[in-house]
Amino acid sequence: MNSHNVAMLGTGLIGDFYTMTLHGQRNRDRVGVVYSRSEERGEAFSRRWGIPEHTTSFEEAINHDDVDTVVVGLPNFLHEEVITAAADAGKAVLCTKPLARTGEEAKRILDKVESAGVFAGYLEDLCYTPKALKAVQTIESGRIGEVTWVRSRETHPGPHSAWFWDSTKAGGGAIVDLGCHCIEIIRSFVGKGNRPVEVMAWADTLVHPIEAEDNAVVLIKFESGALGQFEVSWTFRGGMDLRDEVAGTEGTIWLNHFLRTGFEIYSSGGGGGYVAEKLESTEGWLFPVGDEISELGYVDMFTDMFDAMDEGREPRETFYDGYLVNAVMDAAYKSAASRRWEPVEVEWRGGTTPRIEKKAGLHDGHSIVKQETLPDGRVKLMLSHKETGEVFDLVTD
Amino acid sequence: MNSHNVAMLGTGLIGDFYTMTLHGQRNRDRVGVVYSRSEERGEAFSRRWGIPEHTTSFEEAINHDDVDTVVVGLPNFLHEEVITAAADAGKAVLCTKPLARTGEEAKRILDKVESAGVFAGYLEDLCYTPKALKAVQTIESGRIGEVTWVRSRETHPGPHSAWFWDSTKAGGGAIVDLGCHCIEIIRSFVGKGNRPVEVMAWADTLVHPIEAEDNAVVLIKFESGALGQFEVSWTFRGGMDLRDEVAGTEGTIWLNHFLRTGFEIYSSGGGGGYVAEKLESTEGWLFPVGDEISELGYVDMFTDMFDAMDEGREPRETFYDGYLVNAVMDAAYKSAASRRWEPVEVEWRGGTTPRIEKKAGLHDGHSIVKQETLPDGRVKLMLSHKETGEVFDLVTD
Amino acid sequence: MNSHNVAMLGTGLIGDFYTMTLHGQRNRDRVGVVYSRSEERGEAFSRRWGIPEHTTSFEEAINHDDVDTVVVGLPNFLHEEVITAAADAGKAVLCTKPLARTGEEAKRILDKVESAGVFAGYLEDLCYTPKALKAVQTIESGRIGEVTWVRSRETHPGPHSAWFWDSTKAGGGAIVDLGCHCIEIIRSFVGKGNRPVEVMAWADTLVHPIEAEDNAVVLIKFESGALGQFEVSWTFRGGMDLRDEVAGTEGTIWLNHFLRTGFEIYSSGGGGGYVAEKLESTEGWLFPVGDEISELGYVDMFTDMFDAMDEGREPRETFYDGYLVNAVMDAAYKSAASRRWEPVEVEWRGGTTPRIEKKAGLHDGHSIVKQETLPDGRVKLMLSHKETGEVFDLVTD
Amino acid sequence: MNSHNVAMLGTGLIGDFYTMTLHGQRNRDRVGVVYSRSEERGEAFSRRWGIPEHTTSFEEAINHDDVDTVVVGLPNFLHEEVITAAADAGKAVLCTKPLARTGEEAKRILDKVESAGVFAGYLEDLCYTPKALKAVQTIESGRIGEVTWVRSRETHPGPHSAWFWDSTKAGGGAIVDLGCHCIEIIRSFVGKGNRPVEVMAWADTLVHPIEAEDNAVVLIKFESGALGQFEVSWTFRGGMDLRDEVAGTEGTIWLNHFLRTGFEIYSSGGGGGYVAEKLESTEGWLFPVGDEISELGYVDMFTDMFDAMDEGREPRETFYDGYLVNAVMDAAYKSAASRRWEPVEVEWRGGTTPRIEKKAGLHDGHSIVKQETLPDGRVKLMLSHKETGEVFDLVTD
């Protein structure tokens, strides 16, 4: 039974979530050393989580003898440097989302870990939520037929650290912060081998005094004809809204990950303690989730990462996936500027996906558009005429 | 106390809904004559609803001496002809949605009723649902601040009559059938004086053997900067999904009109009777609404129409609104073809709407991006530097 | 087309709801005169609703020449006196819930209107909500089989007028205020001909400084074996919770009338205007309904009342129903004191209802308790042995 | 870092859930040997879960050298025998719910493990659901004030094995199978030191051809005055309904553990694979949960059990809790027969809990029943007169 010793790089909110997960339940893996740019934050973090060592040198953390795995929870603009160091040190590396600020930067990171031959996992937690995993199984089982449309929404009132708001450091605004989740969720549902072909994006800065977009809606056309659609916002009021929807030819899936999960509290405002991420108030109707690190996918994500490492296989989310996400986001920014559909420029490794199949039956050679049973038991056919294409009704006994 | 005598043109599903509404509760208005192209359907309809007369001549119905109001519930390609006849007869005319197949046709219809000086109301029921009306009040009261984004969804497995599927007769596919609702709902929420400036549309025929689109997603940019977004589908599985969402700078509104309204039934499949529009099965979990004609807006719609007539004012939904909807749909089809944003070409009668206001406060001259209270009670400011625009954290006591 | 002229007795919240309904939509009935014990409130009420006359003499209102119908919206302890006067005047009388403070008082009222031969309707609005009416249809259609259990909940933070809190004037506490609704809802769902046989009640005054109960749970056993259950509270936090549930041998119905009906608002607290009855705050997540008078049943209730009057039939809710409700409440108070099941003492006019039927099939003479299909396609029977009654598994191919 | 080697007794559905949990995620504990009364089932189970050894002798499993912990997943009537053997062997023992068939049997089991001095944990999974744990924290934080009422519901169409239906083997019907969960959930929410004083129960066999009750509603009065209420059924249609509600003086908690957790699927019926426990169909609208073993509490339960063992502390759920549950169920069966409230007979080890406090303020010496702000800003007080107790209104400026 393998266990892993982790160097945690970064002590922000995401570092807390990661460490809480690694140290949670009866887990056999542990964080052995934490790196922070600030001595004070590193010290507090190691104390908070019972981590034996802390350092302000990421090289020291990465090269620590006991450490076999490096987890990157740093701001986007620092990813390339530390991943390069980890790859050079021959350590497994798990990097938070997004992988990079641009497709180009992501490609360099991908090339680096591949040439170094180290294990690399992309920490896209929202593809690992229990609901997302079960939805993928449901789709793969054929229960909803072929996927025609996927929508992913992530909105909240805005991030907690300054660097997120600064497009130079982050690589963009709400698209980079939230859309990266949505893109990978959408890919999980339309099928990872289904090539994202083109992107159309609207993005605007409506409310906050920043350069980066605080609202965006993005459409992604896939090779099969399926449409991906995502909505992201840093100006949403009411908490954190995480919802996904999938339409298929034979069914539908609706997922609500956060605000409506069967947990409802009303409080007149007294009492105390943490309720939920991005909550705006602790009075009135509140909607927490049960176990946040489980519901947000952290538990299943790290399980897959370490199991993959132990079994010598790829994890579900790889740096290649992270690179693809950056490429789609590049196309989104380009489209927001050019105001037209833009192609996704990427080194595609997947195969090809056929067009969604139209399975219309025939009646006397005319295609059956729809069939309904009338109240009197007779059957009504709406037929598309084989020659003219005109649609007409036919009632049969 | 005025009451009105109606000529009902058309005996399809919409005619049933309209007549059920007019004859419902303690209503003082009545349908006096019904017109159908088919003697058989007209006869059955008049019997079903206790209507004194029926005819296969729409001129006869319109010009009937007792009739003061003509309600048009015919396929789209027949609207212009009968509205022209009603206007010539000096009768009030209420027309189902969409008003016409194109903006041009809608404009001719609008000009006709205006030059004839007859009362004209646009029967856009979904802008009159009790929830929509209350949401508009909520927005107007300032409770959610300025509207930044509106989404409207209408999806179901496809219409019940052949002509809907035939783009020549209907003027298009799911956009014309369902999107016309969405556009007007969005306008109600962003403000009717807020000009729709540009449209970006994706439309495709994924499942059905027809020419018209069976799926579409459309974005509408308004003068204030607000974005409207709608999703329509004739391939949805699970019933009829009618949902609207509004994001504002100070709040949020989520409306679910049909599938999740607090009415849940499980049935092993026995028993009988009507459950809900567009339902796919009567076994398993079913989600009807309480009073369909009320929940779908028909009741409040006809009340507004006749009250407006009696009070000599415009109804909430006019032929001008119908014309605008057609103009937006025209831009959508153009954009689906050109693959870029397309301007909405319309004779705009509203005023101008200022850009959504950014209300960022200042701290030492730097704009406050976000302000949070830390667990220890100190306040953390994320500030955008007045000169460099760089965003930085500042913790104050 | 008949229309009715109403004398409204009472100007409290319920008077507002009633008048709003009578004057709503395209209704042909109107309030002609309003009675209040206070000149000031009567004057304000008549101005608010455009009522031609107001008076501080209920005799004057009742005997007004134009008035054909008296609507009683007064505190419980005043019902008998005014209904007697209305019956003596030969006017139709519609009385708010509960009919009286005790079964005995209710019986006198019932006898009075019956001997006077006037039309009498019991204004139990919550049996007329669109959802309740459709649920009754669903049950009657056989869709959920035989009803085994019904639960009705009504809870909120307490009423708005002093007399409600005073058991002398009201006849009790939360049971009388809220339980009266629940009892009649339960009867609607188990079948009005299904005799309520026995009652078991828990009642306590947990929070408020009053004599009357502010919380109660009551069980009602019906002749068919079905159980009714209701929960009422004046100490609920979060608004007004109105929910009903029905379990049947072939299905299930869940109704949510108020707090979760597909209308969700988040507000940072600005803006203004009425949101919903019994709401505790106008900040945070709020859950109004679309059209309150429709959703709470007032519209369908008055339609049934006046239609019944016009058609010479009984309304759906009669004074006999009101009397039954009082009798069940009497048994509840008796049980709360005696701490055991108490019989419902009532002059029963319904018929008899057979016991819910057990429809177990047989296999080799043993009763089939349950049948399941195993993953490998074989069928597993759980059988109750015909002689010993022991339950055993049998897997068949 | 301790890890535990488990002997699993029993290979039914619960054994699967337990083993899935123990072998799940990155858990350090493992099942080393499985016992089944049937060689065939034991063999299949060990193969299914990769367990090294299986046996048809429970003594052999318990006394296996490597085993330090015995998990009991057998029918109720077998618990005492195997727990006695485990206690004699000095092994830690974790027993499924209910602990026994009666309070007397449970007491003997409790005495046995206490005199043997072995670690003993009660596997009441539904007290460990992520939502339940967070709800307990919420209550303990004071956010909803004092608990006045708790309701717990567990209903489904009936269990999967014959012995459940046989009251000799099970100790009862739906109360024993499902009510045992509810009782312990209710105790978690009203406070474990809050003594259950009296019980009132309705139980009936409405649908199935069995002796045991298939439906029951039970009320439990606690020392603080709080009421517990539970509803259990083996005749529910629509899946498995697990819901809990808590009312407090300052707030409300609503938990939905299964059928409405933000996961909704519609399927036309194709495809395959497991969807959810107790599901009746795989067509139409389906409501699975994300990760069943997490949502049903198994993960947090075993973590607490083994952590408690390692830390030398009591687990959250002990055999004493199990004994209390049996005592409450005994009172329920007694009450169902006697038709009155029955005392809970138990060796109480908790302390005493004061009555829920009424915190009414005073105004001129009169108790304030309710205070409301009128639309014009004035304050309306409903006051209980200090001498007469009469409630009257007072409007102050």
PDB file of C-alpha atoms in Angstrom, chain A residues 245-311:
ATOM      1  CA  GLU A 245     -26.682  20.678 -17.645  1.00  0.00           C
ATOM      2  CA  VAL A 246     -26.458  18.081 -20.373  1.00  0.00           C
ATOM      3  CA  ALA A 247     -28.995  17.516 -23.129  1.00  0.00           C
ATOM      4  CA  GLY A 248     -28.922  14.235 -24.986  1.00  0.00           C
ATOM      5  CA  THR A 249     -31.030  12.716 -27.712  1.00  0.00           C
ATOM      6  CA  GLU A 250     -32.523  10.281 -25.173  1.00  0.00           C
ATOM      7  CA  GLY A 251     -32.311  12.176 -21.917  1.00  0.00           C
ATOM      8  CA  THR A 252     -31.240  15.064 -19.777  1.00  0.00           C
ATOM      9  CA  ILE A 253     -28.933  15.632 -16.800  1.00  0.00           C
ATOM     10  CA  TRP A 254     -29.124  18.601 -14.435  1.00  0.00           C
ATOM     11  CA  LEU A 255     -26.493  19.032 -11.752  1.00  0.00           C
ATOM     12  CA  ASN A 256     -26.497  21.589  -8.988  1.00  0.00           C
ATOM     13  CA  HIS A 257     -23.250  21.466  -7.030  1.00  0.00           C
ATOM     14  CA  PHE A 258     -23.676  24.201  -4.531  1.00  0.00           C
ATOM     15  CA  LEU A 259     -26.659  26.414  -3.840  1.00  0.00           C
ATOM     16  CA  ARG A 260     -29.465  23.860  -4.038  1.00  0.00           C
ATOM     17  CA  THR A 261     -28.232  20.470  -2.886  1.00  0.00           C
ATOM     18  CA  GLY A 262     -30.885  19.571  -0.326  1.00  0.00           C
ATOM     19  CA  PHE A 263     -29.341  21.558   2.539  1.00  0.00           C
ATOM     20  CA  GLU A 264     -31.330  24.608   3.603  1.00  0.00           C
ATOM     21  CA  ILE A 265     -30.848  26.734   6.706  1.00  0.00           C
ATOM     22  CA  TYR A 266     -32.729  29.753   7.934  1.00  0.00           C
ATOM     23  CA  SER A 267     -31.056  31.733  10.681  1.00  0.00           C
ATOM     24  CA  SER A 268     -32.025  34.938  12.405  1.00  0.00           C
ATOM     25  CA  GLY A 269     -28.312  35.710  12.399  1.00  0.00           C
ATOM     26  CA  GLY A 270     -26.892  34.539  15.713  1.00  0.00           C
ATOM     27  CA  GLY A 271     -24.332  31.807  16.255  1.00  0.00           C
ATOM     28  CA  GLY A 272     -21.099  31.456  14.383  1.00  0.00           C
ATOM     29  CA  GLY A 273     -18.691  29.365  12.356  1.00  0.00           C
ATOM     30  CA  TYR A 274     -17.985  28.766   8.676  1.00  0.00           C
ATOM     31  CA  VAL A 275     -21.013  28.052   6.496  1.00  0.00           C
ATOM     32  CA  ALA A 276     -19.916  27.876   2.855  1.00  0.00           C
ATOM     33  CA  GLU A 277     -17.458  29.264   0.299  1.00  0.00           C
ATOM     34  CA  LYS A 278     -18.326  32.658  -1.221  1.00  0.00           C
ATOM     35  CA  LEU A 279     -21.344  33.088   1.054  1.00  0.00           C
ATOM     36  CA  GLU A 280     -22.414  36.742   1.306  1.00  0.00           C
ATOM     37  CA  SER A 281     -24.205  36.696   4.672  1.00  0.00           C
ATOM     38  CA  THR A 282     -24.916  34.393   7.603  1.00  0.00           C
ATOM     39  CA  GLU A 283     -28.484  35.602   8.105  1.00  0.00           C
ATOM     40  CA  GLY A 284     -31.712  34.555   6.396  1.00  0.00           C
ATOM     41  CA  TRP A 285     -31.880  31.539   4.098  1.00  0.00           C
ATOM     42  CA  LEU A 286     -28.469  29.916   3.650  1.00  0.00           C
ATOM     43  CA  PHE A 287     -27.499  27.039   1.362  1.00  0.00           C
ATOM     44  CA  PRO A 288     -24.344  25.219   2.382  1.00  0.00           C
ATOM     45  CA  VAL A 289     -23.286  21.801   1.146  1.00  0.00           C
ATOM     46  CA  GLY A 290     -22.639  18.837   3.391  1.00  0.00           C
ATOM     47  CA  ASP A 291     -18.950  18.121   2.936  1.00  0.00           C
ATOM     48  CA  GLU A 292     -17.414  20.879   0.876  1.00  0.00           C
ATOM     49  CA  ILE A 293     -14.151  19.152  -0.075  1.00  0.00           C
ATOM     50  CA  SER A 294     -16.040  16.091  -1.222  1.00  0.00           C
ATOM     51  CA  GLU A 295     -18.792  17.970  -3.055  1.00  0.00           C
ATOM     52  CA  LEU A 296     -16.234  20.168  -4.820  1.00  0.00           C
ATOM     53  CA  GLY A 297     -14.337  17.130  -6.077  1.00  0.00           C
ATOM     54  CA  TYR A 298     -11.096  17.401  -4.119  1.00  0.00           C
ATOM     55  CA  VAL A 299     -11.404  13.953  -2.549  1.00  0.00           C
ATOM     56  CA  ASP A 300     -11.972  11.972  -5.730  1.00  0.00           C
ATOM     57  CA  MET A 301      -9.405  14.095  -7.544  1.00  0.00           C
ATOM     58  CA  PHE A 302      -6.481  13.292  -5.259  1.00  0.00           C
ATOM     59  CA  THR A 303      -7.551   9.648  -5.103  1.00  0.00           C
ATOM     60  CA  ASP A 304      -7.387   9.438  -8.882  1.00  0.00           C
ATOM     61  CA  MET A 305      -4.045  11.263  -8.986  1.00  0.00           C
ATOM     62  CA  PHE A 306      -2.281   9.027  -6.490  1.00  0.00           C
ATOM     63  CA  ASP A 307      -3.940   5.845  -7.744  1.00  0.00           C
ATOM     64  CA  ALA A 308      -2.821   6.742 -11.260  1.00  0.00           C
ATOM     65  CA  MET A 309       0.697   7.310  -9.991  1.00  0.00           C
ATOM     66  CA  ASP A 310       0.668   3.970  -8.163  1.00  0.00           C
ATOM     67  CA  GLU A 311      -0.830   2.101 -11.100  1.00  0.00           C
TER      68      GLU A 311
END
